[in-house]
Coordinates of C-alpha atoms and ligand atoms in Angstrom, one line a residue:
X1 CA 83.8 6.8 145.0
X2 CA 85.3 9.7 142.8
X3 CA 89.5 9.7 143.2
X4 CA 90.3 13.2 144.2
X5 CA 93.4 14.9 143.5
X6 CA 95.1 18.1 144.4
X7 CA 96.5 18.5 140.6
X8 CA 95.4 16.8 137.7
X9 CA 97.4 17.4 134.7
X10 CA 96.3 16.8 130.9
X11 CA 99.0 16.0 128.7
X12 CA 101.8 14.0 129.6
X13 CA 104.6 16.6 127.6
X14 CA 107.3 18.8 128.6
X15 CA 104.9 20.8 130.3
X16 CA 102.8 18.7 131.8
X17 CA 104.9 16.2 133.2
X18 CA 107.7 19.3 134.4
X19 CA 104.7 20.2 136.8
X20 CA 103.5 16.9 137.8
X21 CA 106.8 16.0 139.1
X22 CA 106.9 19.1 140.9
X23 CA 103.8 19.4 142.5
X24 CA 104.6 15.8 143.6
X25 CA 107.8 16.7 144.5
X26 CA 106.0 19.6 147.0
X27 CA 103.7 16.6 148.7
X28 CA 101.0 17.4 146.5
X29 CA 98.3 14.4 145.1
X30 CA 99.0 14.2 141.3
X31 CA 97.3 12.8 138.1
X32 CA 98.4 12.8 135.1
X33 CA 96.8 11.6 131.9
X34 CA 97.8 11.2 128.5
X35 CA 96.4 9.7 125.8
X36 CA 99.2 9.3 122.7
X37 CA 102.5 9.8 123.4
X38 CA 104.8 9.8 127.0
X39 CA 107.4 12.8 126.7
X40 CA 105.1 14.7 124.3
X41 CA 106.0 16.1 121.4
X42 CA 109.7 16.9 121.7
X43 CA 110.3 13.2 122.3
X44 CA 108.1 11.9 120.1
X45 CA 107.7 14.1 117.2
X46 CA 109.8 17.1 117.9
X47 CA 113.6 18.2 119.2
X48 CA 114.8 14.6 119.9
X49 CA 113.7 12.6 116.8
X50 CA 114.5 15.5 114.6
X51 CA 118.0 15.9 116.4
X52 CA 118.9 12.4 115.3
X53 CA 117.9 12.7 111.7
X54 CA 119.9 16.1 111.9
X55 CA 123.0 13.8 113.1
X56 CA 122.0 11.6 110.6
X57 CA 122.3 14.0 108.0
X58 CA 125.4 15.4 108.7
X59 CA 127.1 12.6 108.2
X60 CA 127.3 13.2 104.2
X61 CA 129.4 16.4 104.5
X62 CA 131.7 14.5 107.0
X63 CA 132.6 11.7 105.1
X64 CA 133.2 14.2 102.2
X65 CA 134.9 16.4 105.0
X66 CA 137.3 13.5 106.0
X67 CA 139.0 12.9 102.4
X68 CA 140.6 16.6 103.0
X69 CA 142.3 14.9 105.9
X70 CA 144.2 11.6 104.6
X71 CA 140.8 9.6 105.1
X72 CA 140.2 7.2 101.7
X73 CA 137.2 5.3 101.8
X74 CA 133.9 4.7 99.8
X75 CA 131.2 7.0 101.1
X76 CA 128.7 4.2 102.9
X77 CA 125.1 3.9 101.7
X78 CA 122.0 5.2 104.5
X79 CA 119.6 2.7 105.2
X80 CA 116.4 4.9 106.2
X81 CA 114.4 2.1 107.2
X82 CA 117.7 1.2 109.7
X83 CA 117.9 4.8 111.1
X84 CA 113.9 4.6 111.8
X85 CA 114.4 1.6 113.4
X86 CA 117.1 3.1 115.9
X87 CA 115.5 6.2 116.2
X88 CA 112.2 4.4 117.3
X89 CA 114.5 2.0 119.7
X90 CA 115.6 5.2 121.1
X91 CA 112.2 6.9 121.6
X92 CA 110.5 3.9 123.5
X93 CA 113.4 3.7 126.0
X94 CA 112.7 7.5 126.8
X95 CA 109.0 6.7 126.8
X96 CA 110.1 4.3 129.6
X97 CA 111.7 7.0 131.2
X98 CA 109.2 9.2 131.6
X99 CA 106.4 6.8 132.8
X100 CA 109.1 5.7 135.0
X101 CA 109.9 9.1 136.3
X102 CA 106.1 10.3 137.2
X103 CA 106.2 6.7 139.2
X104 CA 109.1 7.7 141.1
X105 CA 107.5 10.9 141.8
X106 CA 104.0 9.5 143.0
X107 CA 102.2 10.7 140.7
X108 CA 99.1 8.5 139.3
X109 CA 99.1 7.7 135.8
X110 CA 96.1 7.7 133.5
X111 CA 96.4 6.4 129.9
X112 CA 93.4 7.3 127.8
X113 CA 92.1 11.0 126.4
X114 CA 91.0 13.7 129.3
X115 CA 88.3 16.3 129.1
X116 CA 86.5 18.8 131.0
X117 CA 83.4 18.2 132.8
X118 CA 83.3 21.1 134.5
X119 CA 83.6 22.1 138.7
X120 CA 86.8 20.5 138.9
X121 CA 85.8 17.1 136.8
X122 CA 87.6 15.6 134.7
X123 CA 86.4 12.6 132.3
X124 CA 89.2 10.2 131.2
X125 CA 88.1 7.7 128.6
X126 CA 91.1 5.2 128.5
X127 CA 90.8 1.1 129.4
X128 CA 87.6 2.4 131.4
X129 CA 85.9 5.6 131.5
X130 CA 86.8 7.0 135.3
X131 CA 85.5 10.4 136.3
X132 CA 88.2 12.7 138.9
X133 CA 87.9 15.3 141.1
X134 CA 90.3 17.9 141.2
X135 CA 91.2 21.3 143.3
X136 CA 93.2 22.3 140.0
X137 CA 93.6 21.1 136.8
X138 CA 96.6 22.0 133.9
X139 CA 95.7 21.6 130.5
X140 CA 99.2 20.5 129.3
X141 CA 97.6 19.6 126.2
X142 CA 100.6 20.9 123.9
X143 CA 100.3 21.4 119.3
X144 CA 99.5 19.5 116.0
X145 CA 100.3 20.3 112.9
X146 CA 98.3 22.4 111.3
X147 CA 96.8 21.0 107.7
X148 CA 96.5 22.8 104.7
X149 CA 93.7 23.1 102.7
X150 CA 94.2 23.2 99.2
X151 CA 92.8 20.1 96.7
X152 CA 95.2 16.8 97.1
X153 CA 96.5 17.9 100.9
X154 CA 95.8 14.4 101.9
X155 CA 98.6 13.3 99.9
X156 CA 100.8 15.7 102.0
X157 CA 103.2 14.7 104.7
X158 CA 103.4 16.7 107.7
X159 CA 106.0 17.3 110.1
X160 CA 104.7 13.6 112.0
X161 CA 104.6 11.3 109.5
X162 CA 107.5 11.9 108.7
X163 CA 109.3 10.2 111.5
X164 CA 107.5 7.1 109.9
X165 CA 108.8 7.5 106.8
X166 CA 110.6 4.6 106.0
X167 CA 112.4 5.2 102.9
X168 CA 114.4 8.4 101.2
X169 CA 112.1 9.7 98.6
X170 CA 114.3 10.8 95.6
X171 CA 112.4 14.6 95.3
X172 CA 110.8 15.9 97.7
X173 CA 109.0 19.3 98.1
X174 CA 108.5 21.4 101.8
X175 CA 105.8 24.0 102.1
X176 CA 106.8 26.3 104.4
X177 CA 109.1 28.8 105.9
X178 CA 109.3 28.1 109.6
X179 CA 112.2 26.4 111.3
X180 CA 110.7 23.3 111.0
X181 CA 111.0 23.4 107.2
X182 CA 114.0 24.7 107.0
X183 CA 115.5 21.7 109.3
X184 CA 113.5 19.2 107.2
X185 CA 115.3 20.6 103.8
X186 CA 118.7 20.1 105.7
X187 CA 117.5 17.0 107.0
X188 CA 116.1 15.5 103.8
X189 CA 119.2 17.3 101.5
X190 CA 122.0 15.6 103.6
X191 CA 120.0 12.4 103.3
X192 CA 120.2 12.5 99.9
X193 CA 116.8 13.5 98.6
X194 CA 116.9 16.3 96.2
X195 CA 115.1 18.8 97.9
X196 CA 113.5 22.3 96.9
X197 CA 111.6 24.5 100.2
X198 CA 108.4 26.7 98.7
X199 CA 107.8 29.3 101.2
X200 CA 104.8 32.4 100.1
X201 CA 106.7 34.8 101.6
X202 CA 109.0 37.0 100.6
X203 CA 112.1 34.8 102.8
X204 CA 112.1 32.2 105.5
X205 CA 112.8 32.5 108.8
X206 CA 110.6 35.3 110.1
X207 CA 111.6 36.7 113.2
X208 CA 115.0 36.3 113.0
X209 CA 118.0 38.9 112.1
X210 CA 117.8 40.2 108.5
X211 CA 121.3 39.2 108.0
X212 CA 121.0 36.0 109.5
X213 CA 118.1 35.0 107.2
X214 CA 120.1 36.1 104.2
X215 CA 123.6 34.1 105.2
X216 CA 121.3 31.1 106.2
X217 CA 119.9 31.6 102.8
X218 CA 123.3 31.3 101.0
X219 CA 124.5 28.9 102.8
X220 CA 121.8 26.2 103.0
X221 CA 121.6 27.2 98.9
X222 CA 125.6 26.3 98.5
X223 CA 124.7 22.4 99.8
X224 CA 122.1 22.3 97.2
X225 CA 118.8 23.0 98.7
X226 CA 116.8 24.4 96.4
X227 CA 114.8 27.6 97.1
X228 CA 111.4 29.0 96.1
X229 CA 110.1 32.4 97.6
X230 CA 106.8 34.1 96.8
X231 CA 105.1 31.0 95.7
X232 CA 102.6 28.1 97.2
X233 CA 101.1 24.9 96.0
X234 CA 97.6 25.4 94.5
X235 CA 97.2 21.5 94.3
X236 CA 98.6 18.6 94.7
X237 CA 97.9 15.3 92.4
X238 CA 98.6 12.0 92.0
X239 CA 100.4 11.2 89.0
X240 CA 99.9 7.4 87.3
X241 CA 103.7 7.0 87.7
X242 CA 103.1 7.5 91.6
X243 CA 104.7 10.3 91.7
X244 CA 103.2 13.9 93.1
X245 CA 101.9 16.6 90.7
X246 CA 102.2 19.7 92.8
X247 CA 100.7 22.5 91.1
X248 CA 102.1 26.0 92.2
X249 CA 101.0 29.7 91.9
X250 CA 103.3 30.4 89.5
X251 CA 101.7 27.9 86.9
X252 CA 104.6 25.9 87.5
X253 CA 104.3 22.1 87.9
X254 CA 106.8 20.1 90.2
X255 CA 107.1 16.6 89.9
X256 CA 108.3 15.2 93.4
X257 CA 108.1 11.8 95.6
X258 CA 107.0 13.5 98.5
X259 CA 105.1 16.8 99.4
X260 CA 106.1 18.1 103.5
X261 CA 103.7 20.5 105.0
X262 CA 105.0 22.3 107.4
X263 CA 102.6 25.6 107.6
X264 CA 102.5 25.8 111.8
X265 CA 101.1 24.6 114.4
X266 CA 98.1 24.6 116.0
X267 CA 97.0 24.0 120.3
X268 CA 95.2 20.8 120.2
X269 CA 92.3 21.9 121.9
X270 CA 89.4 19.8 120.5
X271 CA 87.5 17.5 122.7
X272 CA 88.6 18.7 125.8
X273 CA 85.2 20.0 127.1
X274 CA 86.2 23.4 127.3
X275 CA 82.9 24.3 126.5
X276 CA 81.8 23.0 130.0
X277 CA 83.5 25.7 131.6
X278 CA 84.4 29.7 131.2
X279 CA 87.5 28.7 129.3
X280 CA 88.1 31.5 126.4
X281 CA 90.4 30.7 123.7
X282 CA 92.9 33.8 122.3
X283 CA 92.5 35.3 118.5
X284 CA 94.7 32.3 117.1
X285 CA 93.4 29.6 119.0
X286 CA 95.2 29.8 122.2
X287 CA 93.7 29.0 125.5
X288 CA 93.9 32.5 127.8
X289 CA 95.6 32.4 130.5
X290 CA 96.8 35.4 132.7
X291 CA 100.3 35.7 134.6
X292 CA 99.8 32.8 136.8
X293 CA 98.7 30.6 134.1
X294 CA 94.7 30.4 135.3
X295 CA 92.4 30.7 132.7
X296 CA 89.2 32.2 132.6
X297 CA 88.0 29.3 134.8
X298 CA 89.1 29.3 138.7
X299 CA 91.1 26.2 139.0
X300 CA 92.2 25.7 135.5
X301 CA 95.4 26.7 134.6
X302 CA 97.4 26.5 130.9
X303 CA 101.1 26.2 129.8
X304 CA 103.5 24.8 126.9
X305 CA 102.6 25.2 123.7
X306 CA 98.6 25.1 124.3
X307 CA 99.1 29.0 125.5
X308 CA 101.3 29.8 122.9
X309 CA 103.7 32.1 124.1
X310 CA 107.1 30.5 122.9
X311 CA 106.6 27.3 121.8
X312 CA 110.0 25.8 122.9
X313 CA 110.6 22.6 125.4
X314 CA 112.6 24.7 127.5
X315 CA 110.1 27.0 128.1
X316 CA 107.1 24.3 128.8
X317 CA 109.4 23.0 131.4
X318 CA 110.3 26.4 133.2
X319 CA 106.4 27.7 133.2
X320 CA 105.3 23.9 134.2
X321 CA 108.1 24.5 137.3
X322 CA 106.9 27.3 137.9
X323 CA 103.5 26.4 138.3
X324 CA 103.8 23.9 140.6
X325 CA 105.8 26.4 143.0
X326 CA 102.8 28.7 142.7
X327 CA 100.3 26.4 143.6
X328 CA 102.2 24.3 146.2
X329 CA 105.1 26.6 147.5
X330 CA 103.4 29.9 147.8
X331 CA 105.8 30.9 145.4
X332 CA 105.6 33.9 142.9
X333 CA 105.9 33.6 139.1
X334 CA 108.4 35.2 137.9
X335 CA 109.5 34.3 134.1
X336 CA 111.9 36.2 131.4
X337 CA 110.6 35.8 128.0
X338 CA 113.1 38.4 127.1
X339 CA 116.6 36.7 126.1
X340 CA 115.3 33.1 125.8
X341 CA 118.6 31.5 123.6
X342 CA 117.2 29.4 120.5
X343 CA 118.6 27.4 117.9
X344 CA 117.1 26.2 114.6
X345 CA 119.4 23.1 113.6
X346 CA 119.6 23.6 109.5
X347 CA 122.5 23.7 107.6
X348 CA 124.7 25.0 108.7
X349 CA 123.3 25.6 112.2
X350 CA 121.5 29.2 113.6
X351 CA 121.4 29.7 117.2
X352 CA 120.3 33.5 118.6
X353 CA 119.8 35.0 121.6
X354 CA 118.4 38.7 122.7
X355 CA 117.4 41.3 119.7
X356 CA 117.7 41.1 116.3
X357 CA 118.8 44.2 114.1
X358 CA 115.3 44.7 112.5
X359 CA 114.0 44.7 116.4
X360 CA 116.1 47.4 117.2
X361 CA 115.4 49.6 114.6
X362 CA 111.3 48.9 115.3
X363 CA 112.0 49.9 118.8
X364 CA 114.5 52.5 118.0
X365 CA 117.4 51.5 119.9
X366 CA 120.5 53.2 119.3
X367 CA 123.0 50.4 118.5
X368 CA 126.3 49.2 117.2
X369 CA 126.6 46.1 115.1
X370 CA 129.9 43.5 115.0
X371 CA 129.8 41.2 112.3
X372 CA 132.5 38.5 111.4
X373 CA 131.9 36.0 108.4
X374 CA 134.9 33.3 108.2
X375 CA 136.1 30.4 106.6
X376 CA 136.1 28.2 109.7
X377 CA 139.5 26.1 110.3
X378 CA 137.9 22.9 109.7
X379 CA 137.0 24.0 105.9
X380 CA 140.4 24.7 105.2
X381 CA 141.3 21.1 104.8
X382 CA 137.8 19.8 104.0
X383 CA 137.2 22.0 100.8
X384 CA 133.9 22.9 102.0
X385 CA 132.8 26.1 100.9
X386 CA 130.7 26.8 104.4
X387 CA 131.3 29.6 106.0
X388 CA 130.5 31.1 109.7
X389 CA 128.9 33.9 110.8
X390 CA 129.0 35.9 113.7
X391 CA 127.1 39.0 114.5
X392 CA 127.1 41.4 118.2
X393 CA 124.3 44.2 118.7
X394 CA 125.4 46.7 121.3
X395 CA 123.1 49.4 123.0
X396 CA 125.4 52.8 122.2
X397 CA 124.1 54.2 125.2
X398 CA 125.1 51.6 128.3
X399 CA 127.5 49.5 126.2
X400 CA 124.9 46.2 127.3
X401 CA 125.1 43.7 124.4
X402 CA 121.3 43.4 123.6
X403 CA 121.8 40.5 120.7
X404 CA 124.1 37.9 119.5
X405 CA 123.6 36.0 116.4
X406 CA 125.5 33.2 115.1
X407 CA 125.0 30.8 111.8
X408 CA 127.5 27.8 111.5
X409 CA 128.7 24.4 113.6
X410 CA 127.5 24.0 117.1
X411 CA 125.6 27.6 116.9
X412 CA 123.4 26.3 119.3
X413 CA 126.2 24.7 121.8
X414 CA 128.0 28.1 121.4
X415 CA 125.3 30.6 122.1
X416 CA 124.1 28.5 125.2
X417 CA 126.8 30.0 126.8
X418 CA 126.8 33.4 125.6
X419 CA 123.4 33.9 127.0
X420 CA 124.8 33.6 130.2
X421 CA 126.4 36.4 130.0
X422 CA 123.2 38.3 128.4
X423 CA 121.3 37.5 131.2
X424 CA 123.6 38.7 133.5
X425 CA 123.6 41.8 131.6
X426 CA 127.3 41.7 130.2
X427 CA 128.6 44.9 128.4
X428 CA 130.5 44.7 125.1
X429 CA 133.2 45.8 127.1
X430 CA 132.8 42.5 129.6
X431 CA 132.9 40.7 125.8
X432 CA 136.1 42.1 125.0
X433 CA 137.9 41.7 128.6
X434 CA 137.3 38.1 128.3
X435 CA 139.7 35.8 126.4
X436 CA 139.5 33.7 123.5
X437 CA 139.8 29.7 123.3
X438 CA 142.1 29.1 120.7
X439 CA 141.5 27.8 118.1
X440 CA 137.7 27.9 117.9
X441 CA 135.1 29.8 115.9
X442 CA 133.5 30.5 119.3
X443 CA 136.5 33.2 120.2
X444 CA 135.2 35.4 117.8
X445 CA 132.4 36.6 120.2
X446 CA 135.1 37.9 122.1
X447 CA 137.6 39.4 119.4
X448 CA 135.4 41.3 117.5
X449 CA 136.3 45.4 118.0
X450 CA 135.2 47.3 114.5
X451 CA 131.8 47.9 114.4
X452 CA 130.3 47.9 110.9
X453 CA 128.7 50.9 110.0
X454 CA 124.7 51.2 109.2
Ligands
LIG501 C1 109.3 18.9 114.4 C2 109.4 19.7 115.7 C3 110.7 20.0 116.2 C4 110.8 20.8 117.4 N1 112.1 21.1 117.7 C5 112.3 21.8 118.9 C6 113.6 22.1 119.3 O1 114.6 21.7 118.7 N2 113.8 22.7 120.5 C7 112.7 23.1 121.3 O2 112.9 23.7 122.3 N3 111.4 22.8 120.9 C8 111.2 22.2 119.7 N4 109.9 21.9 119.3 C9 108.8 22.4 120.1 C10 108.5 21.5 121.3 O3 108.4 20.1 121.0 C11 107.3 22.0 122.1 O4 107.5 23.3 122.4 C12 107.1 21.2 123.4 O5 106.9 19.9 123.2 C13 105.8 21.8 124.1 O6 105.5 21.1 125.2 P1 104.0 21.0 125.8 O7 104.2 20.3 127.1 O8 103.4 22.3 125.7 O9 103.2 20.1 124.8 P2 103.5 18.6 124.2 O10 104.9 18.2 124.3 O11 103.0 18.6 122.8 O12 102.7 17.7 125.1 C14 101.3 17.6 125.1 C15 100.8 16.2 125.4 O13 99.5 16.2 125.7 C16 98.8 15.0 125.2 N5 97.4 15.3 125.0 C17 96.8 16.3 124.3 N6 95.5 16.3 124.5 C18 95.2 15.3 125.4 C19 94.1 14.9 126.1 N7 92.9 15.5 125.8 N8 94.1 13.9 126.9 C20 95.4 13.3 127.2 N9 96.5 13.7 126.7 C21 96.5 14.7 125.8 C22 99.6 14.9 123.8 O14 99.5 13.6 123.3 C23 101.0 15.2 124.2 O15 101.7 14.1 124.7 C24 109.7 21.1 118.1 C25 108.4 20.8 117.7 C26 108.3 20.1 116.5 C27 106.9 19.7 116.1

């Protein structure tokens, strides 16, 4: 006889398992298949991995850091092939976890690829095929990277492989102008790989505050990234030395030991049997989903990355909570997607949260700006030429800080915080009234007083 279950979640990820664990939690009888990867992407092929090669990377500038203060040593050689190692040893003991986790809970776990048969089936081809019966079903199904198309992509690396990479390459290339490729350059620079980013547009980073994108721009320049706006690869080619011949729009010709894609993302919705039910999928690819998560098909709900609305762990995990309250606590949903703090872990670090200048100007906001760009204490001894920046967008009407922007160390740690206060709806005033840890780079958010004029 068919298993039946009260929630049957596809894709074992932030999302996914976030609900799982919940709906168990609420006495409900869960499923959960996944047919790659325990934890997902962010464990696997996202924040965590990439995190420790960030780590990794920083060490460079620190050793060269430490000489400013009395340290006298030989800078040590990396061993890639010994950080992949660790970093894998590191992954499988949070796979563990996770399995381990969904145990605790109760929930069932199937290993093998899920699809939709259609009223509340679900196909899971894993050791054995085994058809399910569920009341609801999540499709937790989460993003790939998205391929380019151009002659020679097949000898591109995309944001996956390259937490197999086992050695540095000497040159390497990124395509691309998203976070992801502007962490790689940082990543790959630090590591020692001479590193140029190629982004079509006119500057990285869309999205984020003008001046941000410019500093960050500076900044990740000074450390020796090169930069390449307003131009793509036409081709790429293998060269008889083994080296890549990557053809650009420009005419030019790059010579280069790796080529990283990193164009997007795209939801990994193939072969799930959506076409067995009234599923629709959005303009870019998206599965539909309305305020509760259902799609277009009674019973199936969508979250994380697969509905695209901010594809960030955190985010997976608070809509995959929040689903389970709604299905098995009566409970509304009731989500911000306004303020939602973010970091993107270059070099030196950015970290945001709330409106950007060019946002307030679209939606013509009234507003004050405080900016503060410093030689932090640190580079004082070290010699490094790195500076901070610090930036404060204030609604002239109510006084409510509507943004804060930060570029250098520990961004991300820093502006955690500070969104706190955002969400609680702190004025500039409440900014100013509170006092500064000293010495820190963090006090600034509360010492700044001129605005700058626009
Ligand atoms: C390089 C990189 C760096 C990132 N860094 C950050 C960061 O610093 N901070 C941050 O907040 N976010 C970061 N992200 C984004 C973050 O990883 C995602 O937003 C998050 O993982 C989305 O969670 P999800 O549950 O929607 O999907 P996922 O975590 O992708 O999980 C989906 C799961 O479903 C499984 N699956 C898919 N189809 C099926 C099927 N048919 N049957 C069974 N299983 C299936 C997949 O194998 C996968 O395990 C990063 C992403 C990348 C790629």
């Amino acid at each position: 006889m068919e298993k039946e279950f009260d929630l049957f979640v596809i894709g074992a990820g932030s999302g996914g398992v976030r609900a799982a664990r919940f709906a168990a939690s609420l006495g409900a009888k869960v499923a959960i298949a996944e047919d790659l990867f325990f934890g997902g992407t962010c464990v696997n092929v996202g924040c965590v991995p990439k995190k420790l090669y960030v780590y990794a990377s920083e060490f460079a500038e620190e050793f060269e850091a430490a000489k400013g203060f009395g340290w006298q040593s030989e800078r040590p050689q990396h061993s890639w092939a010994k950080l992949l190692q660790n970093k894998d040893e590191e992954i499988a003991r949070l796979n563990g976890i996770y399995i381990n986790l969904l145990k605790t809970a109760g929930v069932e776990i199937f290993q093998g690829h899920a699809s939709l048969l259609g009223k509340g089936q679900v196909l899971v081809n894993g050791a054995r095929s085994e058809t399910v019966k569920a009341k609801n079903i999540l499709l937790a199904v989460g993003g790939w990277p998205r391929k380019p198309t151009f002659p020679g992509a097949e000898l591109t690396l995309d944001s996956n492989d390259l937490f197999r990479l086992r050695e540095t390459p000497k040159k390497v290339l990124i395509q691309g102008g998203g976070y992801i490729a502007v962490e790689f350059a940082g990543i790959f620079q630090g590591l020692g790989s001479e590193t140029e980013l190629l982004y079509r547009g006119e500057k990285f980073l869309r999205g984020f505050d003008f001046q941000v994108r410019d500093f960050v721009e500076e900044e990740i320049q000074k450390k020796g990234v090169s930069l390449t706006f307003n131009d793509d690869i036409v081709e790429v080619r293998k060269h008889a030395e083994g080296q890549l011949e990557v053809q650009l729009t420009n005419n030019e010709v790059r010579k280069v030991d790796a080529v990283l894609s990193a164009i997007g993302r795209e939801p990994k919705v193939q072969n799930l049997g959506l076409e067995n039910t009234r599923v629709q999928l959005t303009g870019s690819g998206h599965i539909q989903v309305n305020t509760h998560f259902e799609t277009d098909e009674p019973g199936v709900f969508a979250l994380g990355d697969v509905v695209g609305r901010k594809e960030l762990t955190p985010v997976a995990l608070a809509e995959g909570m929040a689903l389970a309250k709604y299905l098995f606590a009566n409970e509304k949903i009731d989500l911000n997607y306004d303020l939602i703090p973010t970091a993107v872990f270059c070099q030196p670090n950015i970290a945001t949260v709330g409106l950007g200048e060019d946002e307030l100007r679209l939606r013509d906001i009234a507003y004050e700006s405080y900016v503060s760009i410093f030689r932090p204490l640190k580079n004082t001894l070290s010699a490094s030429p790195e500076k901070t920046m610090m930036k404060i967008l204030v609604d002239k009407k109510s006084d409510k800080v509507l943004g804060c922007h930060m570029v250098g160390p520990h961004a991300g740690e820093i502006i955690q915080g500070v969104a706190i206060a955002l969400v609680a709806g702190a004025t500039k005033k409440d900014f100013d009234k509170t006092i500064g840890i000293h010495p820190t780079s963090a006090e600034e958010f509360v010492t700044m007083r001129t605005p700058v004029s626009h």
